[in-house]
Amino acid sequence: MASLDSHVLMKLVSLFLSTLFVTILSSESQCRNFESIISFGDSIADTGNLLGLSDHNNLPMSAFPPYGETFFHHPTGRFSDGRLIIDFIAEFLGLPYVPPYFGSTNGNFEKGVNFAVASATALKSSFLEERGYHCPHNISLGVQLKIFKQSLPNLCGLPSDCRDMIGNALILMGEIGANDYNFPFFQLRPLDEVKELVPLVISTISSAITELIGMGGRTFLVPGGFPLGCSVAFLTLHQTSNMEEYDPLTGCLKWLNKFGEYHSEQLQEELNRLRKLNPHVNIIYADYYNASLRLGREPSKHDTCPLVAV
Ligand SMILES: *[C@@H]1O[C@H](CO)[C@@H](O)[C@H](O)[C@H]1NC(C)=O
Ligand SMILES: *[C@@H]1O[C@H](CO)[C@@H](O)[C@H](O)[C@H]1NC(C)=O
């Protein structure tokens, strides 16, 4: 589930992209044209998979307005009224919007394929359920990757062609992991308990990248977390009369933002480790965190409401 308001998400997209593409373009020898985008993740990158997987009698919110209103002029299954970050990435690279894998009847996946499903977790849903955290479905990162592998003969044919396809793609790995934390935080579980999940989430993301490198992957874009303490849902659920718990600049909950930073720092350390192990692979960290925080710090500058109204 998106933890950020879609309007806010749209605004952060442009901020974030301006930084991101400087990174891609300045990666000297790695600078080349991507032939496609292969995407894994949750609602932040879901271009219609949850909708495609849903029963007609039980459609997700993203099947109804205001989702899709301002850009596509009809609901597309995106949890946004406009485009998602992945859509802007596709536009920038001169590629079509990345089609959802699930629910496509005659999908053309030559220039991209998207496995990101809203409310997906990095960790297996059975593992999270055992801990008492309810997951809406079981299409975790591992399941997305498994389905990707199973679909390869249809997507690209021969193993050697698939290696080329994966090697020439920009692989968007996430954002994924936020829901692993969101679900327990929604249930008001203690911070220490949720923190135990961080190394497990990071190692799941790392394993997925490693597996894709083994399959020929050469360029990865890996987003960190969001400032969860600015999310309207958490500001409501975890509200407190102790004003010291709020960041005076943004009105966001400090402890939850620290948690988001912690995840992102751990992720960056792991990405550094992967870079050393795989010097021929280009692994780009995408800082969604600071980009979205800027909206909260300077709302008027970005023509947006403050992220929060405490
Ligand atoms: C996911 O859940 C469906 C039923 O909702 C089940 O048929 C399927 O086997 C499960 N898959 C995994 C990988 O757990
Ligand atoms: C935010 O930006 C600072 C300064 O560039 C950086 O050190 C930090 O890792 C970023 N935070 C996240 C969560 O990416």
Short mmCIF file of C-alpha atoms and ligand atoms in Angstrom, two decimals:
data_model
loop_
_atom_site.label_atom_id
_atom_site.label_comp_id
_atom_site.label_asym_id
_atom_site.label_seq_id
_atom_site.Cartn_x
_atom_site.Cartn_y
_atom_site.Cartn_z
CA MET A 1 0.00 0.00 0.00
CA ALA A 2 1.39 3.42 -0.74
CA SER A 3 2.31 5.11 2.47
CA LEU A 4 2.39 8.50 0.81
CA ASP A 5 -0.37 10.55 -0.62
CA SER A 6 -0.38 10.23 -4.41
CA HIS A 7 -0.24 13.97 -4.96
CA VAL A 8 2.85 14.15 -2.82
CA LEU A 9 4.29 11.20 -4.67
CA MET A 10 3.93 13.00 -7.98
CA LYS A 11 5.73 16.02 -6.68
CA LEU A 12 8.61 14.03 -5.32
CA VAL A 13 9.02 12.26 -8.61
CA SER A 14 10.46 15.27 -10.39
CA LEU A 15 12.79 16.13 -7.53
CA PHE A 16 14.01 12.61 -7.35
CA LEU A 17 14.44 12.10 -11.07
CA SER A 18 16.58 15.15 -11.50
CA THR A 19 19.07 13.62 -9.08
CA LEU A 20 18.71 10.09 -10.34
CA PHE A 21 19.46 10.74 -13.96
CA VAL A 22 22.50 12.73 -13.18
CA THR A 23 23.62 9.51 -11.50
CA ILE A 24 22.75 7.27 -14.43
CA LEU A 25 24.25 9.60 -16.99
CA SER A 26 27.42 10.20 -15.04
CA SER A 27 28.14 6.50 -14.63
CA GLU A 28 30.59 6.92 -17.54
CA SER A 29 31.19 3.55 -19.17
CA GLN A 30 27.84 2.25 -18.00
CA CYS A 31 26.02 4.97 -19.88
CA ARG A 32 24.03 3.29 -22.59
CA ASN A 33 20.56 2.82 -23.88
CA PHE A 34 18.37 0.46 -21.97
CA GLU A 35 16.22 -1.76 -24.14
CA SER A 36 13.67 -2.40 -21.44
CA ILE A 37 12.71 -1.98 -17.79
CA ILE A 38 12.15 -4.99 -15.57
CA SER A 39 10.46 -4.06 -12.33
CA PHE A 40 9.79 -5.68 -8.95
CA GLY A 41 8.21 -4.06 -5.93
CA ASP A 42 5.01 -2.84 -4.31
CA SER A 43 2.40 -0.12 -4.95
CA ILE A 44 5.08 2.50 -5.50
CA ALA A 45 5.80 0.81 -8.85
CA ASP A 46 2.58 -1.16 -9.48
CA THR A 47 1.26 -0.12 -12.90
CA GLY A 48 -1.75 -2.45 -12.68
CA ASN A 49 -0.76 -5.83 -11.29
CA LEU A 50 -2.92 -5.87 -8.16
CA LEU A 51 -5.86 -4.87 -10.32
CA GLY A 52 -4.98 -7.61 -12.82
CA LEU A 53 -4.81 -10.19 -10.05
CA SER A 54 -8.07 -9.13 -8.43
CA ASP A 55 -11.42 -10.75 -8.56
CA HIS A 56 -14.15 -8.71 -10.30
CA ASN A 57 -16.17 -8.72 -7.10
CA ASN A 58 -13.28 -7.54 -5.00
CA LEU A 59 -11.48 -4.77 -6.87
CA PRO A 60 -8.77 -2.69 -5.19
CA MET A 61 -9.22 1.03 -4.52
CA SER A 62 -6.97 1.76 -7.47
CA ALA A 63 -9.73 0.57 -9.78
CA PHE A 64 -11.80 3.66 -8.95
CA PRO A 65 -11.45 7.45 -9.21
CA PRO A 66 -9.71 9.59 -8.10
CA TYR A 67 -6.99 7.11 -9.09
CA GLY A 68 -5.96 7.75 -12.65
CA GLU A 69 -7.91 11.00 -12.87
CA THR A 70 -5.33 13.63 -13.76
CA PHE A 71 -3.10 11.92 -16.28
CA PHE A 72 -4.57 8.76 -17.75
CA HIS A 73 -8.14 10.05 -17.26
CA HIS A 74 -9.28 6.62 -16.10
CA PRO A 75 -8.17 4.27 -13.31
CA THR A 76 -5.24 2.08 -14.42
CA GLY A 77 -4.55 0.23 -11.21
CA ARG A 78 -1.84 2.69 -10.20
CA PHE A 79 -2.17 3.94 -6.64
CA SER A 80 -1.89 7.49 -7.87
CA ASP A 81 -4.08 9.98 -9.67
CA GLY A 82 -1.17 10.55 -12.06
CA ARG A 83 2.02 8.79 -13.02
CA LEU A 84 4.31 6.82 -10.74
CA ILE A 85 8.06 7.21 -10.45
CA ILE A 86 8.49 4.21 -12.76
CA ASP A 87 6.41 5.99 -15.41
CA PHE A 88 8.72 9.00 -15.35
CA ILE A 89 11.74 6.72 -15.55
CA ALA A 90 10.24 5.05 -18.63
CA GLU A 91 9.50 8.43 -20.23
CA PHE A 92 13.02 9.63 -19.55
CA LEU A 93 14.53 6.53 -21.12
CA GLY A 94 12.27 6.81 -24.15
CA LEU A 95 10.53 3.55 -23.30
CA PRO A 96 6.80 2.83 -23.09
CA TYR A 97 5.08 2.72 -19.70
CA VAL A 98 6.03 -0.61 -18.16
CA PRO A 99 3.09 -2.98 -18.63
CA PRO A 100 1.90 -5.05 -15.67
CA TYR A 101 2.61 -8.75 -16.07
CA PHE A 102 -0.50 -9.95 -14.26
CA GLY A 103 -3.86 -9.79 -15.94
CA SER A 104 -2.48 -8.96 -19.38
CA THR A 105 -4.13 -11.00 -22.05
CA ASN A 106 -1.86 -10.15 -24.94
CA GLY A 107 0.82 -8.10 -23.24
CA ASN A 108 3.77 -6.87 -25.25
CA PHE A 109 6.69 -7.18 -22.89
CA GLU A 110 9.47 -6.48 -25.36
CA LYS A 111 10.31 -3.12 -23.83
CA GLY A 112 9.47 -3.82 -20.25
CA VAL A 113 7.65 -6.01 -17.79
CA ASN A 114 6.43 -5.16 -14.35
CA PHE A 115 5.93 -7.62 -11.49
CA ALA A 116 5.44 -5.04 -8.72
CA VAL A 117 2.20 -5.69 -6.83
CA ALA A 118 0.63 -3.21 -4.44
CA SER A 119 1.01 -4.27 -0.79
CA ALA A 120 3.71 -6.81 -1.63
CA THR A 121 6.34 -7.52 0.99
CA ALA A 122 10.00 -8.39 0.62
CA LEU A 123 9.69 -11.27 3.08
CA LYS A 124 7.53 -14.30 2.44
CA SER A 125 3.97 -13.71 3.54
CA SER A 126 3.92 -17.06 5.38
CA PHE A 127 6.86 -15.89 7.50
CA LEU A 128 5.17 -12.59 8.33
CA GLU A 129 1.86 -14.30 9.05
CA GLU A 130 3.62 -16.63 11.49
CA ARG A 131 4.73 -13.55 13.38
CA GLY A 132 1.15 -12.34 13.47
CA TYR A 133 1.40 -9.69 10.76
CA HIS A 134 -1.42 -9.86 8.31
CA CYS A 135 -0.48 -9.71 4.60
CA PRO A 136 -3.21 -9.06 2.03
CA HIS A 137 -1.61 -11.47 -0.48
CA ASN A 138 1.45 -13.64 -0.95
CA ILE A 139 3.14 -12.11 -4.02
CA SER A 140 6.31 -11.26 -2.12
CA LEU A 141 9.56 -10.31 -3.83
CA GLY A 142 10.64 -13.97 -3.99
CA VAL A 143 7.35 -14.95 -5.62
CA GLN A 144 7.66 -12.09 -8.14
CA LEU A 145 11.14 -13.28 -9.03
CA LYS A 146 9.99 -16.88 -9.32
CA ILE A 147 7.16 -15.91 -11.67
CA PHE A 148 9.60 -13.82 -13.71
CA LYS A 149 11.87 -16.84 -14.11
CA GLN A 150 8.97 -19.09 -15.05
CA SER A 151 7.78 -16.57 -17.63
CA LEU A 152 11.16 -16.21 -19.36
CA PRO A 153 10.46 -18.63 -22.23
CA ASN A 154 7.45 -16.47 -23.13
CA LEU A 155 9.18 -13.18 -22.52
CA CYS A 156 12.43 -13.77 -24.36
CA GLY A 157 12.66 -17.32 -25.72
CA LEU A 158 16.03 -19.02 -25.60
CA PRO A 159 18.22 -18.78 -22.49
CA SER A 160 20.92 -16.86 -24.37
CA ASP A 161 18.36 -14.32 -25.62
CA CYS A 162 16.99 -13.98 -22.09
CA ARG A 163 20.48 -13.26 -20.78
CA ASP A 164 20.77 -10.48 -23.34
CA MET A 165 17.36 -9.12 -22.46
CA ILE A 166 18.16 -9.03 -18.74
CA GLY A 167 21.60 -7.56 -19.40
CA ASN A 168 20.21 -4.75 -21.52
CA ALA A 169 17.44 -3.86 -19.09
CA LEU A 170 17.27 -1.35 -16.31
CA ILE A 171 16.18 -3.51 -13.38
CA LEU A 172 14.08 -1.56 -10.90
CA MET A 173 14.36 -3.39 -7.58
CA GLY A 174 11.70 -1.79 -5.44
CA GLU A 175 10.78 0.13 -3.60
CA ILE A 176 10.18 -3.05 -1.63
CA GLY A 177 10.23 -3.70 2.11
CA ALA A 178 8.12 -0.82 3.34
CA ASN A 179 5.07 -3.06 3.72
CA ASP A 180 7.03 -5.54 5.80
CA TYR A 181 7.26 -2.68 8.29
CA ASN A 182 3.94 -1.01 7.56
CA PHE A 183 1.86 -4.03 8.49
CA PRO A 184 3.31 -4.44 12.00
CA PHE A 185 3.34 -0.66 12.54
CA PHE A 186 -0.35 -0.57 11.54
CA GLN A 187 -0.89 -3.15 14.26
CA LEU A 188 0.95 -0.90 16.73
CA ARG A 189 3.69 -3.47 17.28
CA PRO A 190 6.74 -2.18 19.13
CA LEU A 191 9.64 -0.60 17.27
CA ASP A 192 12.23 -3.11 18.52
CA GLU A 193 10.17 -5.96 17.18
CA VAL A 194 9.84 -4.36 13.75
CA LYS A 195 13.54 -3.49 13.71
CA GLU A 196 14.36 -7.19 13.83
CA LEU A 197 12.91 -7.48 10.34
CA VAL A 198 15.35 -5.01 8.78
CA PRO A 199 18.32 -7.35 8.25
CA LEU A 200 15.96 -9.99 6.89
CA VAL A 201 14.38 -7.55 4.44
CA ILE A 202 17.78 -6.29 3.30
CA SER A 203 19.12 -9.77 2.77
CA THR A 204 16.02 -10.70 0.75
CA ILE A 205 16.55 -7.71 -1.53
CA SER A 206 20.23 -8.54 -1.78
CA SER A 207 19.54 -12.18 -2.70
CA ALA A 208 17.13 -11.10 -5.42
CA ILE A 209 19.74 -8.76 -6.92
CA THR A 210 22.39 -11.48 -6.71
CA GLU A 211 20.12 -13.95 -8.42
CA LEU A 212 19.40 -11.49 -11.22
CA ILE A 213 23.11 -10.76 -11.62
CA GLY A 214 23.55 -14.50 -12.11
CA MET A 215 20.95 -14.30 -14.85
CA GLY A 216 22.84 -11.54 -16.65
CA GLY A 217 21.59 -8.40 -14.87
CA ARG A 218 23.96 -5.46 -15.26
CA THR A 219 22.11 -2.34 -14.11
CA PHE A 220 20.01 -2.08 -10.98
CA LEU A 221 18.14 0.85 -9.56
CA VAL A 222 17.41 0.17 -5.90
CA PRO A 223 15.26 2.65 -3.99
CA GLY A 224 15.54 3.10 -0.24
CA GLY A 225 12.62 3.68 2.07
CA PHE A 226 10.33 6.63 2.64
CA PRO A 227 10.05 8.85 5.70
CA LEU A 228 7.32 6.72 7.27
CA GLY A 229 6.89 9.30 10.01
CA CYS A 230 5.41 11.71 7.46
CA SER A 231 2.71 9.29 6.36
CA VAL A 232 -0.76 10.52 7.17
CA ALA A 233 -1.83 7.06 8.31
CA PHE A 234 0.98 6.73 10.82
CA LEU A 235 0.62 10.32 12.01
CA THR A 236 -2.95 9.43 12.86
CA LEU A 237 -2.32 6.01 14.34
CA HIS A 238 0.76 6.97 16.34
CA GLN A 239 -0.24 10.47 17.31
CA THR A 240 0.98 11.74 20.62
CA SER A 241 0.59 14.82 22.79
CA ASN A 242 4.34 14.90 23.33
CA MET A 243 5.37 17.54 20.80
CA GLU A 244 9.02 16.57 21.19
CA GLU A 245 8.30 13.48 19.16
CA TYR A 246 7.60 15.64 16.11
CA ASP A 247 10.23 17.16 13.84
CA PRO A 248 9.58 20.91 14.12
CA LEU A 249 10.53 21.46 10.46
CA THR A 250 8.17 18.93 8.94
CA GLY A 251 5.73 17.89 11.65
CA CYS A 252 6.70 14.28 10.96
CA LEU A 253 7.21 11.66 13.67
CA LYS A 254 10.92 11.54 14.38
CA TRP A 255 11.15 7.96 15.59
CA LEU A 256 9.44 6.60 12.49
CA ASN A 257 11.61 8.67 10.18
CA LYS A 258 14.69 7.42 12.01
CA PHE A 259 13.48 3.93 11.34
CA GLY A 260 13.16 4.72 7.63
CA GLU A 261 16.70 6.09 7.67
CA TYR A 262 17.94 2.99 9.43
CA HIS A 263 16.50 0.72 6.73
CA SER A 264 17.98 2.89 3.98
CA GLU A 265 21.42 2.99 5.62
CA GLN A 266 21.47 -0.76 6.00
CA LEU A 267 20.39 -1.11 2.40
CA GLN A 268 23.15 1.21 1.20
CA GLU A 269 25.76 -0.77 3.12
CA GLU A 270 24.55 -3.95 1.53
CA LEU A 271 24.61 -2.35 -1.92
CA ASN A 272 28.22 -1.33 -1.31
CA ARG A 273 29.03 -4.92 -0.48
CA LEU A 274 27.33 -6.11 -3.67
CA ARG A 275 29.22 -3.54 -5.73
CA LYS A 276 32.54 -4.85 -4.46
CA LEU A 277 31.51 -8.42 -5.18
CA ASN A 278 30.26 -7.50 -8.66
CA PRO A 279 32.46 -4.72 -10.04
CA HIS A 280 31.06 -5.17 -13.56
CA VAL A 281 27.52 -4.45 -12.37
CA ASN A 282 26.07 -0.96 -11.99
CA ILE A 283 24.04 -0.70 -8.79
CA ILE A 284 22.39 2.67 -8.27
CA TYR A 285 20.84 3.62 -4.96
CA ALA A 286 17.74 5.77 -5.40
CA ASP A 287 17.19 8.14 -2.52
CA TYR A 288 13.41 8.43 -2.37
CA TYR A 289 13.72 9.40 1.29
CA ASN A 290 15.37 12.80 1.06
CA ALA A 291 13.43 13.64 -2.10
CA SER A 292 10.11 13.20 -0.33
CA LEU A 293 11.33 14.85 2.85
CA ARG A 294 12.08 18.01 0.87
CA LEU A 295 8.38 18.32 0.16
CA GLY A 296 7.68 18.36 3.86
CA ARG A 297 10.44 20.84 4.57
CA GLU A 298 9.57 23.34 1.87
CA PRO A 299 5.95 22.79 0.89
CA SER A 300 5.45 26.24 -0.61
CA LYS A 301 8.49 25.89 -2.86
CA HIS A 302 7.06 22.72 -4.37
CA ASP A 303 3.50 23.93 -4.62
CA THR A 304 2.22 21.25 -2.32
CA CYS A 305 0.50 21.18 1.03
CA PRO A 306 2.64 20.29 3.97
CA LEU A 307 3.02 16.52 4.13
CA VAL A 308 1.27 16.60 7.44
CA ALA A 309 -1.17 18.55 9.44
CA VAL A 310 -0.50 17.67 13.05
C1 LIG B 1 -0.40 -17.93 -2.63
O1 LIG B 1 -1.77 -18.02 -2.28
C2 LIG B 1 -2.57 -18.76 -3.19
C3 LIG B 1 -4.01 -18.71 -2.70
O2 LIG B 1 -4.40 -17.42 -2.40
C4 LIG B 1 -2.07 -20.19 -3.29
O3 LIG B 1 -2.83 -20.89 -4.26
C5 LIG B 1 -0.60 -20.19 -3.69
O4 LIG B 1 -0.10 -21.50 -3.67
C6 LIG B 1 0.21 -19.32 -2.74
N1 LIG B 1 1.57 -19.24 -3.26
C7 LIG B 1 2.64 -19.23 -2.48
C8 LIG B 1 3.96 -19.12 -3.17
O5 LIG B 1 2.59 -19.30 -1.27
C1 LIG B 2 19.77 11.62 2.72
O1 LIG B 2 20.83 12.41 2.27
C2 LIG B 2 22.01 12.32 3.04
C3 LIG B 2 22.97 13.38 2.53
O2 LIG B 2 23.21 13.20 1.17
C4 LIG B 2 22.56 10.91 2.94
O3 LIG B 2 23.74 10.78 3.71
C5 LIG B 2 21.52 9.95 3.45
O4 LIG B 2 21.96 8.61 3.28
C6 LIG B 2 20.21 10.14 2.71
N1 LIG B 2 19.18 9.35 3.38
C7 LIG B 2 18.64 8.28 2.83
C8 LIG B 2 17.63 7.60 3.67
O5 LIG B 2 18.92 7.88 1.72
#
